[in-house]
Amino acid sequence: MSLSPLGPYGPPPGSGLAGASLAALGGARRAEQSVAQTAQNIAAYGATQAVVTGDALPEVPVVDLRDQANPVADQVNLMLAQRAYEANLAVLKTTDAMAQTTIDRLG
């Protein structure tokens, strides 16, 4: 995963504010997709169907996660996605401020 706020490739040369904004939006979408995939991985940990009989509470089986899951890697992925999303948001805020300054100066 690229930690660049503008994605793995960055904006095309000479693309200006619009290119930076589009690249940042793409990076934010990739971060969102990473969070969604990691959430699915976490939700699948030890997923079993609970059996409910009458008004008893469902029994929750104890599952050994060492062979089927990597919660540490998923936690790291969540942190990376959060930082990527924050970096892309910072780029969007900066390009917005630059565009507003340009508009103010032009009239």
Coordinates of N, CA and C in Angstrom, one line a residue:
M1 N 0.9 -1.2 0.0 CA 0.0 0.0 0.0 C 0.9 1.2 0.0
S2 N 0.6 2.1 -0.9 CA 1.4 3.4 -1.0 C 0.9 4.3 0.1
L3 N 1.9 5.0 0.8 CA 1.5 5.9 1.8 C 1.4 7.4 1.2
S4 N 1.6 7.5 0.0 CA 1.5 8.8 -0.7 C 0.1 9.3 -0.6
P5 N -0.1 10.6 -0.2 CA -1.5 11.1 -0.2 C -2.1 11.2 -1.5
L6 N -1.3 11.1 -2.6 CA -1.9 11.3 -3.9 C -1.9 9.9 -4.6
G7 N -1.9 8.8 -3.9 CA -2.0 7.5 -4.5 C -0.6 7.0 -4.9
P8 N -0.6 5.8 -5.5 CA 0.6 5.2 -5.8 C 1.4 5.9 -7.0
Y9 N 0.7 6.6 -7.8 CA 1.3 7.2 -9.0 C 1.3 8.7 -9.0
G10 N 0.5 9.3 -8.2 CA 0.4 10.8 -8.1 C -0.3 11.3 -9.3
P11 N -0.5 12.6 -9.3 CA -1.2 13.3 -10.4 C -0.4 13.4 -11.7
P12 N -1.0 13.4 -12.9 CA -0.2 13.6 -14.1 C 0.6 14.9 -14.0
P13 N 1.7 15.0 -14.6 CA 2.5 16.3 -14.6 C 1.7 17.4 -15.2
G14 N 1.7 18.6 -14.5 CA 1.0 19.7 -15.0 C -0.5 19.7 -14.9
S15 N -1.0 18.8 -14.1 CA -2.4 18.7 -14.0 C -3.0 19.7 -13.0
G16 N -2.2 20.3 -12.2 CA -2.7 21.4 -11.3 C -3.6 20.9 -10.2
L17 N -4.4 21.9 -9.7 CA -5.3 21.6 -8.6 C -6.3 20.5 -8.9
A18 N -6.9 20.5 -10.1 CA -7.9 19.5 -10.4 C -7.3 18.1 -10.4
G19 N -6.1 17.9 -10.9 CA -5.4 16.6 -10.9 C -5.1 16.2 -9.5
A20 N -4.6 17.1 -8.6 CA -4.3 16.8 -7.2 C -5.6 16.4 -6.5
S21 N -6.7 17.1 -6.8 CA -8.0 16.8 -6.1 C -8.5 15.4 -6.6
L22 N -8.4 15.1 -7.9 CA -8.9 13.8 -8.3 C -8.0 12.7 -7.8
A23 N -6.7 12.9 -7.7 CA -5.8 11.9 -7.2 C -6.1 11.6 -5.7
A24 N -6.4 12.7 -4.9 CA -6.7 12.6 -3.5 C -8.0 11.9 -3.3
L25 N -9.0 12.2 -4.2 CA -10.3 11.5 -4.1 C -10.1 10.0 -4.3
G26 N -9.3 9.7 -5.3 CA -9.0 8.3 -5.6 C -8.3 7.6 -4.5
G27 N -7.4 8.3 -3.8 CA -6.7 7.7 -2.7 C -7.6 7.5 -1.5
A28 N -8.5 8.4 -1.3 CA -9.5 8.3 -0.2 C -10.4 7.1 -0.5
R29 N -10.8 6.9 -1.7 CA -11.7 5.8 -2.1 C -10.9 4.4 -1.9
R30 N -9.6 4.4 -2.2 CA -8.9 3.2 -2.0 C -8.7 2.9 -0.5
A31 N -8.6 3.9 0.3 CA -8.5 3.8 1.8 C -9.8 3.2 2.3
E32 N -10.9 3.8 1.8 CA -12.3 3.3 2.2 C -12.5 1.8 1.8
Q33 N -12.0 1.4 0.6 CA -12.1 0.0 0.2 C -11.3 -0.9 1.1
S34 N -10.1 -0.4 1.5 CA -9.2 -1.2 2.4 C -9.9 -1.4 3.8
V35 N -10.6 -0.3 4.3 CA -11.3 -0.5 5.5 C -12.4 -1.5 5.4
A36 N -13.1 -1.4 4.3 CA -14.3 -2.3 4.1 C -13.8 -3.8 4.0
Q37 N -12.7 -4.0 3.3 CA -12.2 -5.4 3.2 C -11.7 -5.9 4.6
T38 N -11.0 -5.0 5.3 CA -10.4 -5.4 6.6 C -11.6 -5.7 7.6
A39 N -12.6 -4.9 7.5 CA -13.8 -5.1 8.3 C -14.5 -6.5 8.1
Q40 N -14.5 -6.8 6.8 CA -15.0 -8.1 6.4 C -14.1 -9.3 7.0
N41 N -12.8 -9.1 6.9 CA -11.9 -10.1 7.5 C -12.1 -10.2 9.0
I42 N -12.3 -9.1 9.7 CA -12.5 -9.1 11.1 C -13.8 -9.8 11.5
A43 N -14.8 -9.4 10.7 CA -16.2 -10.0 11.0 C -16.2 -11.5 10.8
A44 N -15.3 -12.0 9.9 CA -15.3 -13.4 9.6 C -14.5 -14.2 10.7
Y45 N -13.8 -13.6 11.6 CA -13.1 -14.3 12.6 C -14.0 -15.2 13.4
G46 N -13.8 -16.5 13.3 CA -14.6 -17.4 14.1 C -16.1 -17.3 13.9
A47 N -16.5 -16.9 12.7 CA -17.9 -16.7 12.5 C -18.6 -18.1 12.4
T48 N -19.5 -18.3 13.3 CA -20.3 -19.5 13.3 C -21.7 -19.1 13.6
Q49 N -22.6 -20.0 13.3 CA -24.0 -19.7 13.5 C -24.4 -20.1 15.0
A50 N -24.9 -19.1 15.7 CA -25.3 -19.4 17.1 C -26.6 -20.1 17.1
V51 N -26.7 -21.0 18.1 CA -28.0 -21.8 18.2 C -28.7 -21.3 19.4
V52 N -30.0 -20.9 19.1 CA -30.8 -20.3 20.2 C -32.0 -21.3 20.4
T53 N -32.2 -21.7 21.6 CA -33.4 -22.6 21.9 C -34.2 -21.9 23.0
G54 N -35.5 -21.7 22.8 CA -36.3 -21.1 23.7 C -35.9 -19.7 24.0
D55 N -35.8 -19.4 25.3 CA -35.4 -18.0 25.7 C -34.0 -18.1 26.3
A56 N -33.2 -19.1 26.0 CA -31.8 -19.2 26.5 C -30.9 -18.3 25.6
L57 N -29.8 -17.9 26.2 CA -28.9 -17.1 25.4 C -28.1 -18.0 24.5
P58 N -27.7 -17.5 23.3 CA -27.0 -18.4 22.4 C -25.6 -18.8 23.0
E59 N -25.2 -20.0 22.6 CA -23.9 -20.4 23.1 C -22.9 -19.9 22.1
V60 N -21.8 -19.4 22.6 CA -20.8 -18.8 21.7 C -19.6 -19.7 21.8
P61 N -19.2 -20.4 20.7 CA -18.1 -21.3 20.7 C -16.8 -20.6 20.8
V62 N -15.8 -21.2 21.5 CA -14.5 -20.6 21.5 C -13.7 -21.1 20.3
V63 N -13.1 -20.2 19.5 CA -12.5 -20.6 18.3 C -11.0 -20.2 18.4
D64 N -10.1 -21.1 18.0 CA -8.7 -20.8 18.0 C -8.4 -20.0 16.7
L65 N -8.0 -18.8 16.8 CA -7.8 -17.9 15.6 C -6.4 -18.0 15.1
R66 N -5.5 -18.7 15.7 CA -4.1 -18.7 15.3 C -3.9 -19.3 13.9
D67 N -4.7 -20.2 13.5 CA -4.6 -20.9 12.2 C -5.4 -20.2 11.1
Q68 N -6.3 -19.3 11.4 CA -7.2 -18.8 10.3 C -7.3 -17.3 10.2
A69 N -6.6 -16.6 11.1 CA -6.8 -15.2 11.1 C -5.5 -14.5 11.5
N70 N -5.3 -13.2 11.1 CA -4.2 -12.5 11.4 C -4.6 -11.1 11.9
P71 N -5.1 -11.0 13.2 CA -5.7 -9.8 13.7 C -4.6 -8.6 13.7
V72 N -3.4 -9.0 13.9 CA -2.3 -7.9 14.0 C -2.2 -7.3 12.6
A73 N -2.2 -8.1 11.5 CA -2.1 -7.5 10.2 C -3.3 -6.7 9.9
D74 N -4.5 -7.1 10.3 CA -5.7 -6.3 10.0 C -5.7 -5.0 10.8
Q75 N -5.2 -5.0 12.0 CA -5.1 -3.8 12.8 C -4.1 -2.8 12.1
V76 N -3.0 -3.3 11.6 CA -2.0 -2.5 10.9 C -2.7 -1.9 9.6
N77 N -3.4 -2.8 8.9 CA -4.1 -2.3 7.7 C -5.1 -1.2 8.0
L78 N -5.8 -1.3 9.1 CA -6.8 -0.3 9.5 C -6.0 1.0 9.8
M79 N -4.9 0.9 10.5 CA -4.1 2.2 10.8 C -3.6 2.8 9.5
L80 N -3.1 2.0 8.6 CA -2.6 2.5 7.3 C -3.7 3.2 6.5
A81 N -4.8 2.6 6.5 CA -6.0 3.1 5.7 C -6.4 4.5 6.4
Q82 N -6.4 4.5 7.7 CA -6.8 5.8 8.4 C -5.8 6.9 8.0
R83 N -4.5 6.6 8.1 CA -3.5 7.6 7.8 C -3.6 8.0 6.3
A84 N -3.8 7.1 5.4 CA -4.0 7.4 4.0 C -5.2 8.3 3.8
Y85 N -6.3 8.0 4.4 CA -7.5 8.8 4.3 C -7.2 10.2 4.8
E86 N -6.6 10.3 6.0 CA -6.3 11.6 6.6 C -5.4 12.4 5.6
A87 N -4.4 11.8 5.0 CA -3.5 12.5 4.1 C -4.2 13.0 2.9
N88 N -5.1 12.1 2.3 CA -5.8 12.6 1.2 C -6.8 13.7 1.5
L89 N -7.4 13.6 2.7 CA -8.3 14.7 3.1 C -7.5 16.0 3.3
A90 N -6.2 16.0 3.8 CA -5.4 17.1 3.9 C -5.1 17.7 2.5
V91 N -4.9 16.9 1.5 CA -4.6 17.4 0.1 C -5.9 18.1 -0.4
L92 N -7.0 17.5 -0.2 CA -8.3 18.1 -0.6 C -8.5 19.4 0.0
K93 N -8.3 19.5 1.3 CA -8.4 20.8 2.0 C -7.5 21.9 1.5
T94 N -6.2 21.4 1.2 CA -5.2 22.4 0.7 C -5.6 22.9 -0.7
T95 N -6.0 21.9 -1.6 CA -6.4 22.4 -2.9 C -7.6 23.2 -2.9
D96 N -8.5 23.0 -2.0 CA -9.7 23.8 -1.8 C -9.3 25.3 -1.4
A97 N -8.4 25.3 -0.4 CA -7.9 26.6 0.0 C -7.2 27.4 -1.1
M98 N -6.4 26.6 -1.8 CA -5.6 27.3 -2.9 C -6.6 27.8 -4.0
A99 N -7.6 27.0 -4.3 CA -8.6 27.4 -5.3 C -9.4 28.7 -4.8
Q100 N -9.7 28.7 -3.6 CA -10.5 29.8 -3.0 C -9.6 31.1 -3.0
T101 N -8.3 30.9 -2.7 CA -7.4 32.1 -2.7 C -7.3 32.6 -4.2
T102 N -7.2 31.7 -5.1 CA -7.1 32.1 -6.5 C -8.3 32.9 -7.0
I103 N -9.5 32.4 -6.6 CA -10.8 33.0 -6.9 C -10.9 34.4 -6.3
D104 N -10.4 34.5 -5.0 CA -10.5 35.8 -4.3 C -9.6 36.8 -5.0
R105 N -8.4 36.4 -5.4 CA -7.5 37.3 -6.0 C -7.9 37.7 -7.4
L106 N -8.6 36.9 -8.1 CA -9.0 37.2 -9.5 C -10.2 38.1 -9.5
G107 N -10.9 38.2 -8.4 CA -12.0 39.1 -8.5 C -13.2 38.6 -7.8

